[in-house]
Coordinates of C-alpha atoms and ligand atoms in Angstrom, one line a residue:
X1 CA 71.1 184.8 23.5
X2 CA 70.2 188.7 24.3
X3 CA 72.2 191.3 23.8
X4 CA 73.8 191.3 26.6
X5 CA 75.7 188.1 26.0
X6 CA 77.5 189.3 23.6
X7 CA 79.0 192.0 25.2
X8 CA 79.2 190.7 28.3
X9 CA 81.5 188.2 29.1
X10 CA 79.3 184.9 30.4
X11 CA 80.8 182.1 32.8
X12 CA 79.2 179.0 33.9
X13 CA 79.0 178.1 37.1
X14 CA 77.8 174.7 37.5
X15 CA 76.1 173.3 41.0
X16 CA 76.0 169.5 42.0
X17 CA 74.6 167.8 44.8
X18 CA 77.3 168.7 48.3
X19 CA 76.5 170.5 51.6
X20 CA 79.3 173.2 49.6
X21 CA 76.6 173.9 47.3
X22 CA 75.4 176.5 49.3
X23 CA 79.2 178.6 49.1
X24 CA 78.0 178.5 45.2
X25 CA 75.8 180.9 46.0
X26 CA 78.5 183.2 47.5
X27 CA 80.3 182.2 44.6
X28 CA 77.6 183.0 41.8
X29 CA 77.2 186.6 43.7
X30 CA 80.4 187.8 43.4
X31 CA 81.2 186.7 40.1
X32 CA 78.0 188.7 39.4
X33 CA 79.0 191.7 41.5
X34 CA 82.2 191.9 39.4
X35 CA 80.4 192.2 35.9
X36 CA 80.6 188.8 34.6
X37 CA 77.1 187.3 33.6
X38 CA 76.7 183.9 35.2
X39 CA 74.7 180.9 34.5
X40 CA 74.2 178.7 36.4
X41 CA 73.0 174.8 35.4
X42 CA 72.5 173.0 38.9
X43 CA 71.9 169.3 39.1
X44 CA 68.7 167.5 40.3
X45 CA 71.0 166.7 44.0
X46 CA 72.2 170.4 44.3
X47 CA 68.8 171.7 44.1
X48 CA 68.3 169.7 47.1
X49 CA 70.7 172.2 48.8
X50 CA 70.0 175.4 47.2
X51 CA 67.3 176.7 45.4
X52 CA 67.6 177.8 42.2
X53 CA 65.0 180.8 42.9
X54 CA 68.0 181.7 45.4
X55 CA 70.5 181.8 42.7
X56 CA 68.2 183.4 40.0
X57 CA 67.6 186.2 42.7
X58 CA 71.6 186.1 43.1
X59 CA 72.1 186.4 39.2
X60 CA 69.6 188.1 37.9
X61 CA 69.6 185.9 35.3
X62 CA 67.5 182.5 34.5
X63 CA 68.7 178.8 36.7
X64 CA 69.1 175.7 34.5
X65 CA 68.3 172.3 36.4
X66 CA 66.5 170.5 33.9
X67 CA 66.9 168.9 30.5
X68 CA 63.5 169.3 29.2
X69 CA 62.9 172.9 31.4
X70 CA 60.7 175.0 29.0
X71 CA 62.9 178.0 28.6
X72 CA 60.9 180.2 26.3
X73 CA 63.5 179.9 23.6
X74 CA 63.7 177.6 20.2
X75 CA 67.6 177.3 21.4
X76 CA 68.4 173.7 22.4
X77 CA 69.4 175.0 25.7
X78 CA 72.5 172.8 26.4
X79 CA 74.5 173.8 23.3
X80 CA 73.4 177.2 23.6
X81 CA 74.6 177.2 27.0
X82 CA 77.8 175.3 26.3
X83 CA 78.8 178.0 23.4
X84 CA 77.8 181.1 25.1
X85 CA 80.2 180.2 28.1
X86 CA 83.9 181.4 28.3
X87 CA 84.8 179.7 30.5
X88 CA 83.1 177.1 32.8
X89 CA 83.7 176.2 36.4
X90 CA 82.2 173.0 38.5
X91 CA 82.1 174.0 42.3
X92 CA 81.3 172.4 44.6
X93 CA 82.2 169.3 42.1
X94 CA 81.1 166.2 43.6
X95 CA 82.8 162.5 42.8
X96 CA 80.3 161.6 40.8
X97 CA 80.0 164.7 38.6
X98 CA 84.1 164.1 37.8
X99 CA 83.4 160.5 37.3
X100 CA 80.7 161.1 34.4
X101 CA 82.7 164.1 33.2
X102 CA 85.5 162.1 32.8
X103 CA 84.3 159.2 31.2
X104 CA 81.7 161.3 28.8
X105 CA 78.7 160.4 30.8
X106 CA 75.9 162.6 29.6
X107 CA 72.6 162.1 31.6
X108 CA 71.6 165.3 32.8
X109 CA 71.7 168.9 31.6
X110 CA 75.4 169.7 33.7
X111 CA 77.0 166.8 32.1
X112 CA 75.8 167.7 29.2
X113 CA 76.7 170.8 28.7
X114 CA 80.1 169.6 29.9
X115 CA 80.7 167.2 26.9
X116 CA 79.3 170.2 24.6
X117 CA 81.6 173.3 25.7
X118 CA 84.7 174.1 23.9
X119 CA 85.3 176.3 26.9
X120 CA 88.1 175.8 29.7
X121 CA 86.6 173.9 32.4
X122 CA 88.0 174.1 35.9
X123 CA 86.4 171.5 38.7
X124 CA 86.5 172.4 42.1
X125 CA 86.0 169.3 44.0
X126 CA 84.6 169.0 47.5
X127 CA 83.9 165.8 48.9
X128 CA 84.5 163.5 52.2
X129 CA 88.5 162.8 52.8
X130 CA 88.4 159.0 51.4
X131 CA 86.3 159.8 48.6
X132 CA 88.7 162.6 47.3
X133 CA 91.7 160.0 48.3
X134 CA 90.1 157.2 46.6
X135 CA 91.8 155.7 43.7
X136 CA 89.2 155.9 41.1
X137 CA 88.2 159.5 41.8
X138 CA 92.2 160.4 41.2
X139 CA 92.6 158.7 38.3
X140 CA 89.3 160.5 37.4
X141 CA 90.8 163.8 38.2
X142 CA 94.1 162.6 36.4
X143 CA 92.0 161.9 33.0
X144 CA 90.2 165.7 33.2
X145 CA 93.4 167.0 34.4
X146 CA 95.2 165.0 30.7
X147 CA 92.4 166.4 28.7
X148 CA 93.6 170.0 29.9
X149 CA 90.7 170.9 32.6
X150 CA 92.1 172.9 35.8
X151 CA 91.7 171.2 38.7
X152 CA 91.2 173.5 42.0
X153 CA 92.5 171.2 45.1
X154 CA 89.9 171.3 47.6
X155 CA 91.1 172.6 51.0
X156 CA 91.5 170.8 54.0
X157 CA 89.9 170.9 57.4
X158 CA 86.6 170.3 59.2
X159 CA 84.0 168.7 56.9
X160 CA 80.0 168.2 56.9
X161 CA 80.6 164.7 57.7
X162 CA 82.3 165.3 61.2
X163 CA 85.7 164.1 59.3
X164 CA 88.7 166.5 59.4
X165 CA 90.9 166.1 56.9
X166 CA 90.9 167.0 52.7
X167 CA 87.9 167.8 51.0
X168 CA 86.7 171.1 51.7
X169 CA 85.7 173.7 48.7
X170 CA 87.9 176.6 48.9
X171 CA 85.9 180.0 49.9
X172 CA 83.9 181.8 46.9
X173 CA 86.3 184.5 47.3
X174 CA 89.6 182.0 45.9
X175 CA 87.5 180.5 43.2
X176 CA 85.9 184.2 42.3
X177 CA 89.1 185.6 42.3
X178 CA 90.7 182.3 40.0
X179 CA 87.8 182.4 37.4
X180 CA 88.4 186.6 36.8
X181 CA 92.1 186.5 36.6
X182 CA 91.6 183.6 34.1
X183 CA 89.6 185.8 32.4
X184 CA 91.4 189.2 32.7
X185 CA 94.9 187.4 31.7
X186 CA 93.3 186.2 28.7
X187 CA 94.2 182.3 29.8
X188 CA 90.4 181.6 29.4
X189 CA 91.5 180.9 25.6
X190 CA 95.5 180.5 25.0
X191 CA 98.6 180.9 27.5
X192 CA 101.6 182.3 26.4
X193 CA 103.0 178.6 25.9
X194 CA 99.9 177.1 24.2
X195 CA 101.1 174.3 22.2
X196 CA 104.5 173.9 24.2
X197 CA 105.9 170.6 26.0
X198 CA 107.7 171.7 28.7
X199 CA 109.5 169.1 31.2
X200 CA 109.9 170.0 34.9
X201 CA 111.7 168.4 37.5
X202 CA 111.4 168.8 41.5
X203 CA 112.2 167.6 44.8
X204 CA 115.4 166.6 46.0
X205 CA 117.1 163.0 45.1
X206 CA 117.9 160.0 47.6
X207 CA 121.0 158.2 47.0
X208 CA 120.7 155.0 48.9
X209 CA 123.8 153.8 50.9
X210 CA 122.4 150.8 52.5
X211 CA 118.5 149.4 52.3
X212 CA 117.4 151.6 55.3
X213 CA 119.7 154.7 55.0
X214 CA 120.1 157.2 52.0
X215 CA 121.8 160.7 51.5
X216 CA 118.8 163.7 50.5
X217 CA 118.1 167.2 51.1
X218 CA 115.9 168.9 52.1
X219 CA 113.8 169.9 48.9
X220 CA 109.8 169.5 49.2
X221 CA 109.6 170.0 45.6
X222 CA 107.6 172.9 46.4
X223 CA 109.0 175.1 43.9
X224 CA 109.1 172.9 40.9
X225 CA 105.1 172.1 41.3
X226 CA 104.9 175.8 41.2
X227 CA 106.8 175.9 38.2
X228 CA 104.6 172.8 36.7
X229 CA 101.4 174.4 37.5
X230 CA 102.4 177.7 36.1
X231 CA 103.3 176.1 32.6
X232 CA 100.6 174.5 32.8
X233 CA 98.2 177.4 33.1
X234 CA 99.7 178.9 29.9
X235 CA 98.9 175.8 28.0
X236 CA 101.5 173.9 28.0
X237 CA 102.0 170.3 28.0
X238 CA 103.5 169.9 31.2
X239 CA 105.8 166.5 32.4
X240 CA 107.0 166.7 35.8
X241 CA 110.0 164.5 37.2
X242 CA 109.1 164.5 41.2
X243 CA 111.6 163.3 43.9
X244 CA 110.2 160.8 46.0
X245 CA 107.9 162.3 48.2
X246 CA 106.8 165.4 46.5
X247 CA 103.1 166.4 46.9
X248 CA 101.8 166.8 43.1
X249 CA 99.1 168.4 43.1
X250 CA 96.2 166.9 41.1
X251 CA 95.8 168.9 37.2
X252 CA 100.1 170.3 38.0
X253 CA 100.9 168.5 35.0
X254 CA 100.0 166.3 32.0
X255 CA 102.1 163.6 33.4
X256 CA 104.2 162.7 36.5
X257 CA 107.1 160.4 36.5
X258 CA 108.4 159.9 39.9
X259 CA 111.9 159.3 40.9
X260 CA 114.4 158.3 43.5
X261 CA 118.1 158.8 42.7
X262 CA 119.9 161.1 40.3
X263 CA 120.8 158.3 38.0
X264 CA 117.0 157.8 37.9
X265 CA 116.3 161.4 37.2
X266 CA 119.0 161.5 34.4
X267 CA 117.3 158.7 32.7
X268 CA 113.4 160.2 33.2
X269 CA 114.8 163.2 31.8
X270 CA 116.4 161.7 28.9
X271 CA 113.4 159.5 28.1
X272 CA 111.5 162.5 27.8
X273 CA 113.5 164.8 26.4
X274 CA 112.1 164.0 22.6
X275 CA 109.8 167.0 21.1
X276 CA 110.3 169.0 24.4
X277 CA 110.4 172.8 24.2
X278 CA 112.0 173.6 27.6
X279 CA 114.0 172.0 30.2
X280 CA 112.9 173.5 33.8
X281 CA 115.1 171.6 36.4
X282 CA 114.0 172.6 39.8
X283 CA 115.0 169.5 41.4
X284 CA 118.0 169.3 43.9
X285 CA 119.7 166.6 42.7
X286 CA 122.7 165.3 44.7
X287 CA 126.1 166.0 43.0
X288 CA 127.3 162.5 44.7
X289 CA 126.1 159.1 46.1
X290 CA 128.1 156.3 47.7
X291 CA 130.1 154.5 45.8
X292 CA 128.8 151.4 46.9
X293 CA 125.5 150.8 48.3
X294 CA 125.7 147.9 51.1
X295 CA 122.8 145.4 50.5
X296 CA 122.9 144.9 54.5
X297 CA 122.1 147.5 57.1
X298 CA 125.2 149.0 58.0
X299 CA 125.9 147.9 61.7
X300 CA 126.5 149.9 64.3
X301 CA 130.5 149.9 65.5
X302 CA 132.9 151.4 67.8
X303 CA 134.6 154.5 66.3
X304 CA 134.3 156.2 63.0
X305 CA 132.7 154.6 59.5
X306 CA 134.1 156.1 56.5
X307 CA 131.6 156.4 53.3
X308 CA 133.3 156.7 49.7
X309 CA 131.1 159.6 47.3
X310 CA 131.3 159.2 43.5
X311 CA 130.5 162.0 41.4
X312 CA 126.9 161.8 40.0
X313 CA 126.2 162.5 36.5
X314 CA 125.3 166.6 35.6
X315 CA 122.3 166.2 34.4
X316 CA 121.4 170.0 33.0
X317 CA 124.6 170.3 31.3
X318 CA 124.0 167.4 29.6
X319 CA 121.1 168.5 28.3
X320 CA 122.5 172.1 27.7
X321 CA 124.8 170.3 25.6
X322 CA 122.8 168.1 23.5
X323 CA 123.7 168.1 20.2
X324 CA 121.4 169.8 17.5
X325 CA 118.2 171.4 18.4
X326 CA 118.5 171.6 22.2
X327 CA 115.2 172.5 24.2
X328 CA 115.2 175.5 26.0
X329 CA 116.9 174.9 29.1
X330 CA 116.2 176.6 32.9
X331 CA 118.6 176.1 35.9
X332 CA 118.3 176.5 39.4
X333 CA 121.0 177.6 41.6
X334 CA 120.9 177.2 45.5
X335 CA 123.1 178.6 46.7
X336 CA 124.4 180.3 50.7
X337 CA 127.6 182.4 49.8
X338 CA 128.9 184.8 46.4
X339 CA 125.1 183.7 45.8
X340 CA 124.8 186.1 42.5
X341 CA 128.7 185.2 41.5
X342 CA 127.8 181.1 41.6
X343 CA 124.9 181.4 39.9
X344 CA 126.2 183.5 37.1
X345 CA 129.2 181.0 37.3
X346 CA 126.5 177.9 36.8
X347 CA 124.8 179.9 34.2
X348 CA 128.1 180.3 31.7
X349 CA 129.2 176.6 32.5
X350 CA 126.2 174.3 32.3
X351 CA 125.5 176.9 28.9
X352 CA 121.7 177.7 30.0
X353 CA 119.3 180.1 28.9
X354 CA 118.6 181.2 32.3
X355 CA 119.1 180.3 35.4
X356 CA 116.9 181.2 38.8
X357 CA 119.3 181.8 41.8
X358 CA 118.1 181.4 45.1
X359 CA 120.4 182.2 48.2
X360 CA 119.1 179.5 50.6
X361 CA 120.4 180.5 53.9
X362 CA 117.5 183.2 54.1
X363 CA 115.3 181.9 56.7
X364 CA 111.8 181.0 55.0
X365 CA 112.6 181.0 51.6
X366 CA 114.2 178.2 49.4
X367 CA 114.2 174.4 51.1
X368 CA 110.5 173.7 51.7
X369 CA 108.9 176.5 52.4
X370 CA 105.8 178.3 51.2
X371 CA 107.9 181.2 49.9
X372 CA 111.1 182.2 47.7
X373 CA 113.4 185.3 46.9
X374 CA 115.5 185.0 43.5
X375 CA 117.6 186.6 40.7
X376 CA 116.3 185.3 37.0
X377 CA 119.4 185.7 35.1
X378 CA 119.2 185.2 31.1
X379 CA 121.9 184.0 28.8
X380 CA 121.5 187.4 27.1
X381 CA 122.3 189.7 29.8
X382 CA 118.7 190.4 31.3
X383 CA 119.0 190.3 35.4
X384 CA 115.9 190.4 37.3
X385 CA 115.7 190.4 41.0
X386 CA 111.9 189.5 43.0
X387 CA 111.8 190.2 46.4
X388 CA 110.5 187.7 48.6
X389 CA 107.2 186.2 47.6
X390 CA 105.1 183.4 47.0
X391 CA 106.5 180.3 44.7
X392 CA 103.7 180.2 42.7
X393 CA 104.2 184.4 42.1
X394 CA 108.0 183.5 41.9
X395 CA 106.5 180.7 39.4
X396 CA 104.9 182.9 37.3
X397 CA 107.7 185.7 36.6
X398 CA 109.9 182.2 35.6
X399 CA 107.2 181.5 32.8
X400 CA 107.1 185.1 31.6
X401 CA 110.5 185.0 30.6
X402 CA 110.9 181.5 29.5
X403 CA 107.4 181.3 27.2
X404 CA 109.8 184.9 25.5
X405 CA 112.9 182.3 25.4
X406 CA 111.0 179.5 23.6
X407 CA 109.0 182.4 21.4
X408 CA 112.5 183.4 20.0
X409 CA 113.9 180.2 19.8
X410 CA 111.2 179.3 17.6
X411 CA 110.7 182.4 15.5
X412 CA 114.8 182.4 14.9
X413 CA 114.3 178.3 14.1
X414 CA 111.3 179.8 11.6
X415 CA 108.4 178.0 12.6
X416 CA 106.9 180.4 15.4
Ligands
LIG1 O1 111.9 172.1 46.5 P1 111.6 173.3 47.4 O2 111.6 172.9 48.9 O3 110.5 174.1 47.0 O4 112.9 174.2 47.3 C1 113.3 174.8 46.1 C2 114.8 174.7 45.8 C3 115.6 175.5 46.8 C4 115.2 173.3 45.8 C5 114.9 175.3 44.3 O5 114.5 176.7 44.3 C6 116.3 175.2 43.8 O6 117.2 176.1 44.1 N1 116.6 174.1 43.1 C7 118.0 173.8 42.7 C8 118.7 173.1 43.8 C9 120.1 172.7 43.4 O7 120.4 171.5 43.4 O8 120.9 173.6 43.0 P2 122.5 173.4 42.5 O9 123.0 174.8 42.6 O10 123.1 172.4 43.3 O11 122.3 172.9 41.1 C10 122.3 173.8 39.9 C11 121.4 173.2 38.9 O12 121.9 172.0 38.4 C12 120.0 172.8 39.3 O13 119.1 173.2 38.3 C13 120.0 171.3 39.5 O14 118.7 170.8 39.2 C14 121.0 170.9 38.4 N2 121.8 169.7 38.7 C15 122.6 169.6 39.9 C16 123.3 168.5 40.1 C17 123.2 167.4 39.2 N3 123.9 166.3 39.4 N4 122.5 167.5 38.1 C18 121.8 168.7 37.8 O15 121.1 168.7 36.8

């Protein structure tokens, strides 16, 4: 290690064998350009790609490709390597390097280093469509994504292979930008809800009325991803209770239980409730279902068909009202008229901490769409309007103020 190292903040940036390999080198550049010192550990395939003269010339720094490389130095190179990083990223990562990665393979000097670092470790796959959709590579990114690596979803599009479709690494400028504000925010080494469980729910619920037919809405579950992911981030352990349907995004969360009807949600959210530091409900669950559910399909007939609605079980004021040591608990509130006066209103009677109140008539923000507009409203007064924006931006304002919820909770409970 030089001097350097040690004042200079070093990330690892490691190549494997895919036609992306060469948007590493875009990569590698700009993470130099803005002051970070980058090493970079290719493997045998990616070098097949790119050279790593290229990428020395890039980094100004020396390329690691090869286990038994005589480097000059009495360091074994891989642990040295693995501890100098603070953070590392895989991009492009192929399905192979996520398979070894994830089941402690160690037969080159990337997978290696990978089982040696005690440094966050974010994987940027880029592959062909069905290999990213195959099962075993998802489980694989499920396992990385349990033992707390970020996964970046690749984009999708045209690919080397003449496919269209998922699979393409995001531009050096997304993942440049992701590793420095990892780094800048600090979540390179704790989040502000390190060491919290935090239990999310999204997407709307189906309530069945006969085996073809059911009653929704019209929530993606974009929102309560967002809200996943963003825990997440901070280093939380993150369960997420998805409507049928919802696109859950590999590394959102620890775990996803997926649901279809309210009753089923209640009873997810129940199940997990034990040891949980927040509540986030997201979800739009439906307030009632058919009394009955017909077992046939309904047939069509002349004039009007009548359809009986029960009430469906609340299921955040149940939780709100749980007996001794409730989690912290986060409503939502969709809502088209008096939006700030409902809210407010849902706030005081479920008894929540805070709720987020959306007014969903604005056109391209609320029900599936990319962006939202809300009021965060704490039980202790605090009122904070964001403009329209992003979910994940919306997301992250949410996580502010709940990781300061949970951080008094505990410190008045006196184990902070
Ligand atoms: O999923 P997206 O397409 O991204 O859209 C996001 C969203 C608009 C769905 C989201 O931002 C949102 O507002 N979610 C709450 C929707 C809703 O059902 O609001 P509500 O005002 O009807 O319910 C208030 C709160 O009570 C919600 O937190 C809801 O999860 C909860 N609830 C409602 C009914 C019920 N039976 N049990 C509940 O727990």
């Amino acid at each position: 290690m030089n001097a350097t190292d040690r004042t200079v903040r070093t990330v690892l940036l490691g190549i494997t064998g895919g036609i992306a390999a060469y948007k590493a080198v875009e990569l590698a550049s700009l993470l130099t350009k803005s002051g970070l010192a980058v090493d970079v550990v290719m493997t045998a395939n990616a070098c097949r790609f790119v050279t790593p003269r290229l990428l020395r010339e890039v980094t100004g720094r020396p390329v690691y490709h090869d286990m038994w490389q005589d480097i000059g130095s009495w360091h074994t190179e891989h642990i040295g390597l693995a501890k100098r990083a603070k953070l590392v990223m895989v991009a492009p990562a192929t399905a192979n390097v996520i398979a070894k990665a994830a089941h402690g393979v160690a037969d080159d000097l990337l997978s290696t280093v990978l089982l040696a670092t005690g440094a966050p470790v974010i994987f940027a796959p880029a592959m062909n469509t069905n290999m990213y959709n195959h099962p075993a590579t998802q489980e694989n990114l499920r396992i990385l994504a349990g033992r707390g690596c970020r996964i970046i979803p690749p984009d999708s599009g045209r690919l080397a292979c003449g496919d269209s479709g998922v699979g393409r690494l995001p531009a050096p400028e997304c993942l440049a930008a992701e590793i420095c504000r990892l780094i800048a925010d600090g979540e390179a080494t704790a989040g502000v809800l390190a060491g919290r469980r935090v239990l999310v729910t999204a997407g709307g619920t189906r309530e069945p009325i006969d085996p073809v037919r059911f009653i929704g809405n019209r929530s993606s579950g974009k929102m309560g991803v967002a809200i996943a992911e963003c825990c997440r981030t901070q280093g939380a352990e993150v369960v997420l209770i998805a409507g049928r349907g919802v696109e859950v995004r590999p590394g959102c969360c620890h775990r996803t239980v997926v649901v279809e009807t309210a009753a089923e949600m209640r009873d997810a959210v129940l199940a997990n409730l034990a040891m949980t530091d927040a509540v986030v409900m997201a979800a739009a669950v439906a307030d009632y279902r058919p009394v009955a559910v017909c077992r046939q399909k309904i047939k069509k007939q002349a004039g009007e068909i009548t359809l009986t609605l029960i009430k469906n079980p609340d299921i955040l004021e149940e939780i709100s009202r749980w007996p001794a040591g409730r989690p912290v608990v986060v409503g939502f509130a969709a809502e088209t008229e008096n939006v700030l006066e409902n809210g407010m209103d849902k706030l005081r009677r479920k008894n929540l901490d805070m709720i987020v109140i959306n007014d969903v008539s604005q056109p391209g923000c609320g029900f599936d769409s990319d962006e939202n507009q809300v009021v965060i409203c704490r039980a202790d007064g605090t009122a904070i309007t964001l403009s329209r924006r992003a979910k994940i931006l919306i997301a992250k304002e949410v996580i502010k103020h709940l990781a300061h919820i949970v951080a008094a909770r505990q410190k008045e409970a006196g184990n902070g």
